[in-house]
Short mmCIF file of C-alpha atoms in Angstrom, two decimals:
data_model
loop_
_atom_site.label_atom_id
_atom_site.label_comp_id
_atom_site.label_asym_id
_atom_site.label_seq_id
_atom_site.Cartn_x
_atom_site.Cartn_y
_atom_site.Cartn_z
CA MET A 28 -135.12 64.23 -7.94
CA GLU A 29 -137.72 62.16 -5.75
CA GLN A 30 -136.02 58.64 -4.60
CA PRO A 31 -138.26 55.68 -5.44
CA THR A 32 -139.74 54.32 -2.37
CA TRP A 33 -138.33 50.72 -3.12
CA THR A 34 -134.67 52.11 -2.69
CA TYR A 35 -135.21 52.90 0.93
CA ARG A 36 -138.44 51.11 2.29
CA SER A 37 -139.04 47.46 2.83
CA ASP A 38 -142.83 45.67 2.95
CA GLN A 39 -141.38 43.56 5.82
CA ASP A 40 -141.62 44.72 9.44
CA ILE A 41 -138.15 43.97 10.77
CA VAL A 42 -136.17 43.49 7.52
CA SER A 43 -134.61 46.51 5.94
CA MET A 44 -133.60 47.75 2.31
CA ALA A 45 -129.91 47.39 3.77
CA HIS A 46 -130.44 43.75 4.70
CA VAL A 47 -131.91 43.04 1.47
CA LEU A 48 -129.39 44.44 -0.80
CA THR A 49 -126.58 42.91 1.40
CA TRP A 50 -128.26 39.46 0.74
CA VAL A 51 -128.22 40.18 -2.77
CA ALA A 52 -124.77 41.03 -2.59
CA ASP A 53 -123.93 38.00 -0.79
CA ASP A 54 -125.76 35.67 -3.40
CA ILE A 55 -123.82 37.36 -6.41
CA LEU A 56 -120.47 37.06 -4.38
CA PHE A 57 -121.05 33.51 -3.62
CA LEU A 58 -123.43 32.19 -6.52
CA GLY A 59 -122.77 34.69 -9.33
CA HIS A 60 -126.14 35.83 -9.36
CA ALA A 61 -129.64 37.15 -7.34
CA LEU A 62 -133.19 37.01 -7.83
CA LEU A 63 -135.62 39.81 -6.61
CA SER A 64 -139.43 39.85 -6.32
CA VAL A 65 -140.89 42.89 -7.57
CA LYS A 66 -144.36 44.42 -6.82
CA ARG A 67 -145.37 47.15 -9.47
CA GLY A 68 -147.30 49.99 -9.51
CA SER A 69 -149.93 51.21 -12.13
CA ASP A 70 -146.97 52.75 -13.95
CA GLY A 71 -145.25 49.66 -14.36
CA PHE A 72 -142.41 50.42 -12.10
CA PRO A 73 -141.41 48.79 -8.87
CA VAL A 74 -142.93 49.86 -5.58
CA SER A 75 -141.34 47.30 -3.58
CA ILE A 76 -138.61 44.65 -4.15
CA ASP A 77 -137.35 41.55 -1.91
CA ARG A 78 -134.65 39.06 -2.27
CA ILE A 79 -135.51 35.48 -3.07
CA SER A 80 -133.43 32.93 -1.52
CA PRO A 81 -131.28 30.83 -3.82
CA ASP A 82 -133.23 27.82 -2.66
CA ARG A 83 -136.18 28.63 -3.79
CA TYR A 84 -135.63 29.34 -7.59
CA THR A 85 -133.95 27.49 -10.15
CA ILE A 86 -133.08 28.33 -13.80
CA THR A 87 -133.63 26.13 -16.89
CA ASN A 88 -133.55 26.83 -20.27
CA GLY A 89 -133.56 30.61 -19.58
CA SER A 90 -136.78 30.15 -17.72
CA ILE A 91 -137.34 30.86 -13.94
CA LEU A 92 -138.87 28.62 -11.62
CA VAL A 93 -139.75 30.12 -8.05
CA ASP A 94 -140.86 27.12 -5.52
CA GLU A 95 -140.92 24.84 -8.67
CA LYS A 96 -143.37 27.21 -10.53
CA PRO A 97 -142.90 29.39 -13.57
CA VAL A 98 -143.12 33.12 -12.71
CA ASP A 99 -143.96 36.24 -15.07
CA ALA A 100 -140.78 38.07 -15.93
CA ARG A 101 -142.32 41.27 -14.88
CA ASP A 102 -142.66 39.76 -11.37
CA VAL A 103 -138.76 38.94 -11.02
CA ILE A 104 -135.59 40.85 -11.55
CA PHE A 105 -132.74 38.65 -11.95
CA VAL A 106 -129.45 40.32 -11.30
CA PRO A 107 -126.40 38.62 -12.90
CA GLY A 108 -122.82 38.97 -11.23
CA LEU A 109 -120.05 40.57 -13.19
CA VAL A 110 -117.96 37.73 -12.40
CA ASP A 111 -118.50 34.07 -11.89
CA GLY A 112 -119.65 33.07 -8.03
CA LEU A 113 -117.12 32.20 -5.60
CA LEU A 114 -118.28 28.49 -4.96
CA ASP A 115 -117.63 28.04 -8.49
CA ILE A 116 -114.44 29.68 -9.17
CA GLY A 117 -112.90 28.85 -5.73
CA ALA A 118 -114.70 25.41 -5.30
CA ARG A 119 -111.19 23.80 -4.95
CA SER A 120 -109.76 26.09 -2.78
CA ILE A 121 -112.77 26.05 -0.33
CA ARG A 122 -112.56 22.44 -0.36
CA GLY A 123 -108.81 22.68 0.66
CA ALA A 124 -109.80 25.31 3.19
CA ARG A 125 -111.92 22.55 4.64
CA TYR A 126 -109.29 20.01 4.84
CA VAL A 127 -106.98 22.56 6.37
CA GLU A 128 -109.64 23.15 8.97
CA GLU A 129 -110.20 19.72 9.71
CA ALA A 130 -106.56 18.90 10.20
CA TRP A 131 -106.15 21.72 12.28
CA VAL A 132 -108.83 21.09 14.64
CA GLY A 133 -107.53 17.22 14.65
CA ARG A 134 -104.07 18.49 15.59
CA VAL A 135 -105.49 20.73 18.55
CA ARG A 136 -107.53 17.55 19.63
CA ASN A 137 -104.69 15.46 19.43
CA PRO A 138 -101.45 17.50 20.11
CA ILE A 139 -99.30 14.72 20.69
CA PRO A 140 -97.43 13.20 17.41
CA GLN A 141 -99.02 10.36 15.54
CA THR A 142 -98.35 7.33 17.43
CA VAL A 143 -97.95 3.63 16.82
CA ILE A 144 -98.93 1.08 19.38
CA LYS A 145 -97.08 -2.23 18.75
CA GLU A 146 -96.71 -5.52 19.89
CA THR A 147 -93.66 -6.59 21.47
CA THR A 148 -93.84 -10.14 21.83
CA ASP A 149 -95.35 -13.18 20.21
CA GLN A 150 -97.49 -14.05 23.19
CA THR A 151 -99.85 -11.06 23.42
CA ASN A 152 -102.07 -12.41 20.54
CA ILE A 153 -104.43 -9.44 21.01
CA SER A 154 -107.45 -9.68 19.22
CA ASP A 155 -108.72 -6.97 16.43
CA GLU A 156 -111.72 -6.10 18.56
CA ARG A 157 -109.47 -5.61 21.82
CA ALA A 158 -107.04 -3.56 19.54
CA GLU A 159 -109.49 -1.18 18.68
CA GLY A 160 -110.28 -0.66 22.12
CA ILE A 161 -106.71 -0.11 23.35
CA VAL A 162 -106.29 2.61 20.35
CA ARG A 163 -109.69 4.14 21.37
CA GLN A 164 -108.66 4.32 25.02
CA PHE A 165 -105.27 5.60 24.18
CA ASN A 166 -106.90 8.58 21.88
CA GLU A 167 -109.31 9.37 24.67
CA LYS A 168 -106.31 9.73 27.27
CA ARG A 169 -104.40 11.88 24.87
CA ARG A 170 -107.37 14.66 24.62
CA ASP A 171 -107.72 14.34 28.37
CA PRO A 172 -106.44 17.75 29.90
CA ASP A 173 -104.40 15.39 32.23
CA GLY A 174 -103.31 13.01 29.82
CA ALA A 175 -99.60 13.76 29.38
CA THR A 176 -98.96 10.23 31.13
CA THR A 177 -100.22 6.73 30.04
CA TYR A 178 -99.96 3.27 31.17
CA VAL A 179 -98.86 0.94 28.59
CA PRO A 180 -99.54 -2.70 29.31
CA TYR A 181 -97.01 -5.47 29.26
CA GLY A 182 -96.40 -6.64 25.62
CA LEU A 183 -97.01 -3.29 23.89
CA ALA A 184 -94.97 -0.21 23.20
CA VAL A 185 -95.73 2.99 22.16
CA GLU A 186 -93.69 4.70 19.23
CA ALA A 187 -94.16 8.48 18.12
CA LEU A 188 -93.68 8.84 14.36
CA GLY A 189 -93.10 12.37 14.65
CA ALA A 190 -95.11 15.91 14.78
CA ASN A 191 -95.96 18.05 12.03
CA ASP A 192 -94.61 21.30 12.13
CA SER A 193 -97.28 23.58 13.50
CA ASN A 194 -96.51 26.16 11.10
CA LEU A 195 -97.70 24.32 8.05
CA PHE A 196 -101.34 25.12 9.33
CA VAL A 197 -100.49 28.64 9.89
CA GLU A 198 -98.83 28.98 6.38
CA ALA A 199 -101.58 26.81 4.99
CA ARG A 200 -104.43 29.07 6.35
CA ASN A 201 -102.65 32.09 5.40
CA ALA A 202 -102.05 30.76 1.77
CA LEU A 203 -106.06 29.63 1.65
CA ARG A 204 -107.09 33.22 2.81
CA ILE A 205 -104.98 34.95 0.15
CA ASP A 206 -106.37 32.50 -2.68
CA ILE A 207 -109.89 33.08 -1.60
CA GLY A 208 -109.80 36.69 -1.09
CA SER A 209 -108.02 36.92 -4.69
CA PHE A 210 -111.05 35.34 -6.17
CA VAL A 211 -113.22 38.46 -4.93
CA GLY A 212 -111.10 41.00 -5.40
CA VAL A 213 -110.11 41.88 -1.86
CA PRO A 214 -106.50 42.61 -1.00
CA SER A 215 -104.55 40.41 1.33
CA THR A 216 -103.55 43.25 3.60
CA LEU A 217 -107.16 43.94 4.23
CA MET A 218 -107.65 40.30 5.81
CA ASP A 219 -104.79 40.46 7.81
CA ALA A 220 -102.91 37.88 5.52
CA THR A 221 -99.30 38.15 4.68
CA THR A 222 -97.44 37.60 1.31
CA VAL A 223 -93.83 36.70 0.65
CA GLN A 224 -93.08 40.36 -0.25
CA ALA A 225 -94.92 41.92 2.53
CA SER A 226 -91.78 42.86 4.44
CA LEU A 227 -90.26 44.45 1.23
CA THR A 228 -93.51 46.57 0.39
CA TYR A 229 -95.06 48.88 2.48
CA GLU A 230 -98.94 50.31 2.14
CA ASN A 231 -100.71 52.51 4.37
CA LYS A 232 -104.27 51.87 5.55
CA ALA A 233 -105.63 54.71 3.12
CA GLY A 234 -103.94 52.84 0.28
CA GLU A 235 -105.56 49.72 1.23
CA ARG A 236 -108.88 51.08 1.55
CA ASP A 237 -108.62 52.51 -1.86
CA ARG A 238 -107.53 49.34 -3.35
CA PHE A 239 -110.82 47.70 -1.96
CA TYR A 240 -112.98 50.38 -3.32
CA VAL A 241 -111.08 50.27 -6.83
CA GLU A 242 -110.75 46.32 -7.11
CA ALA A 243 -113.32 44.83 -5.03
CA LEU A 244 -116.36 46.79 -4.23
CA PRO A 245 -117.22 47.65 -8.12
CA LEU A 246 -117.27 43.90 -8.79
CA TYR A 247 -120.59 43.61 -6.77
CA ALA A 248 -122.04 47.00 -6.46
CA ALA A 249 -122.00 47.63 -9.97
CA ALA A 250 -123.69 44.50 -11.01
CA ILE A 251 -126.53 45.69 -8.63
CA GLU A 252 -126.31 49.22 -9.81
CA GLN A 253 -126.55 48.52 -13.56
CA ARG A 254 -129.34 46.12 -13.38
CA LEU A 255 -131.37 48.24 -11.30
CA SER A 256 -130.76 51.25 -13.73
CA LEU A 257 -132.65 49.09 -16.80
CA ASP A 258 -136.10 50.56 -18.12
CA ASP A 259 -137.93 47.66 -16.28
CA VAL A 260 -136.98 49.11 -13.00
CA VAL A 261 -136.54 53.00 -13.52
CA PRO A 262 -137.68 55.40 -16.20
CA ARG A 263 -135.45 55.62 -19.31
CA GLY A 264 -132.98 58.35 -18.52
CA GLN A 265 -132.71 57.58 -14.75
CA ARG A 266 -130.01 55.25 -13.17
CA VAL A 267 -129.42 53.78 -9.65
CA ARG A 268 -126.33 54.19 -7.88
CA PHE A 269 -125.19 53.54 -4.25
CA ASP A 270 -124.10 56.67 -2.35
CA PHE A 271 -120.53 55.81 -1.57
CA SER A 272 -119.54 59.56 -0.88
CA GLU A 273 -119.08 58.78 2.88
CA LEU A 274 -116.90 55.94 1.95
CA TYR A 275 -114.62 57.74 -0.53
CA ALA A 276 -113.99 60.69 1.64
CA GLN A 277 -110.73 61.23 3.14
CA VAL A 278 -112.31 62.27 6.52
CA PRO A 279 -115.66 60.60 6.82
CA THR A 280 -118.56 62.77 8.84
CA PRO A 281 -118.40 61.03 12.37
CA THR A 282 -122.24 61.18 12.44
CA GLY A 283 -122.96 60.24 8.83
CA ALA A 284 -124.48 62.52 6.05
CA PRO A 285 -128.06 64.03 6.71
CA THR A 286 -130.55 62.03 4.77
CA GLU A 287 -134.10 62.52 4.52
CA ASP A 288 -136.60 59.69 5.10
#
């Protein structure tokens, strides 16, 4: 059967269908849906499709607006995801990841434990403005590569409150990787993340790969395949499927399967 041209050709000079479909999968992963623009031939079926950036369209009461203007339903293809987007179901974990990242970066910038600068006598009488200046200079000195030693003026004392366990950041980042991966169906082992039971369970690379194909890939590939198989895209009786034969092969062809352009 002859392949429709829109499955392998793009009207753009430097953007291939591989890029378009990758962006579509990206939109479905993060947002839970994607939108395509369509150019149709005389038979009513697409001759080319392109991805519409999410910042260009909105959906209100079942109506799609592109660039704040209504569009004909035949000019677009709305691709709903099979699951909610990561930005919805993983919003709290993503915020937590940002906080952990900020804390980790701050810890690297200031590796010395949290510190308090105290007045030791009643005669210092340091103003708030000067106190802020002392703290600022002290923090700048701590970030200096040669800042292991600092001078403390008379009447002041430096007290370290204790250091945070550096393993906390490693464990937190690892846990977040596992959590976010679970939202999108990616096994933790594929992300080089470890679980508590990791030392008790052995899984070879082939098993990890098979889990990805079974648990993660269909969540997004099937959404695209099923939508592009509807009657407004291909004639009745035809369906659209990704060719994963190379991925599922036990020994993939080194040069890739021959294809006709």
